[in-house]
XYZ file of C-alpha atoms in Angstrom:
77
model
C -169.702 3.377 200.980
C -172.670 2.221 202.829
C -172.257 -0.077 205.764
C -174.155 -2.834 203.569
C -171.782 -2.465 200.679
C -168.696 -2.830 202.726
C -170.229 -5.881 204.634
C -171.046 -7.301 201.016
C -167.487 -6.548 200.133
C -166.135 -8.229 203.001
C -168.178 -11.126 202.324
C -167.434 -11.486 199.265
C -163.399 -11.468 199.892
C -164.109 -14.065 203.151
C -166.947 -16.458 202.388
C -167.006 -16.070 198.601
C -170.297 -15.010 197.973
C -172.662 -11.822 198.842
C -173.695 -10.539 202.423
C -177.605 -11.396 201.702
C -176.633 -14.919 200.543
C -174.581 -15.805 203.847
C -175.466 -18.668 205.679
C -175.294 -18.926 209.534
C -172.305 -20.827 209.107
C -170.397 -17.999 206.806
C -171.846 -15.011 208.925
C -170.317 -16.750 211.972
C -166.902 -17.336 210.000
C -167.312 -13.747 208.410
C -167.966 -12.270 212.148
C -164.744 -14.141 213.636
C -162.438 -13.282 210.533
C -163.425 -9.498 210.954
C -163.120 -9.784 214.574
C -159.302 -11.112 214.197
C -158.844 -8.735 211.339
C -159.694 -5.907 213.890
C -157.791 -6.810 216.604
C -154.841 -7.371 214.227
C -155.315 -3.858 213.069
C -155.679 -1.901 216.476
C -152.432 -3.877 217.432
C -150.918 -2.429 214.276
C -152.037 0.680 215.185
C -150.691 0.631 218.867
C -147.364 -0.613 217.425
C -147.174 2.146 215.015
C -147.625 4.584 218.088
C -144.902 3.204 219.674
C -142.349 3.362 216.956
C -143.814 6.960 216.190
C -143.085 8.225 219.702
C -139.331 6.092 220.128
C -138.386 7.876 216.650
C -139.688 11.328 218.010
C -138.267 10.980 221.215
C -134.579 9.923 218.829
C -135.290 12.759 216.863
C -135.457 15.149 220.027
C -132.447 13.972 221.456
C -130.811 14.044 218.437
C -131.303 17.748 217.823
C -130.511 18.551 221.255
C -126.988 16.711 221.045
C -126.977 18.976 217.581
C -127.818 21.817 219.061
C -125.181 21.407 222.364
C -122.818 20.840 219.818
C -123.519 23.940 217.644
C -123.444 25.586 221.004
C -120.174 24.705 222.106
C -118.451 25.239 218.829
C -119.351 29.080 219.106
C -118.381 29.263 222.404
C -114.834 27.827 221.452
C -114.330 29.790 217.928
């Protein structure tokens, strides 16, 4: 999809008309909304990174604990 086609899609979704038909006020509204969405998307991406990192650390810790428990069972047998 070309940049113009993407802008047209966003304009129709946000302003309710094609990009080519937007007034300056419409473009201002479109710009503000797209900036807000971009900021929210970046924040969501950062949150996903934090959750992924936490999950990875927990899985590694659980795996290490399981390996140690398995090794301890072998030693006692």
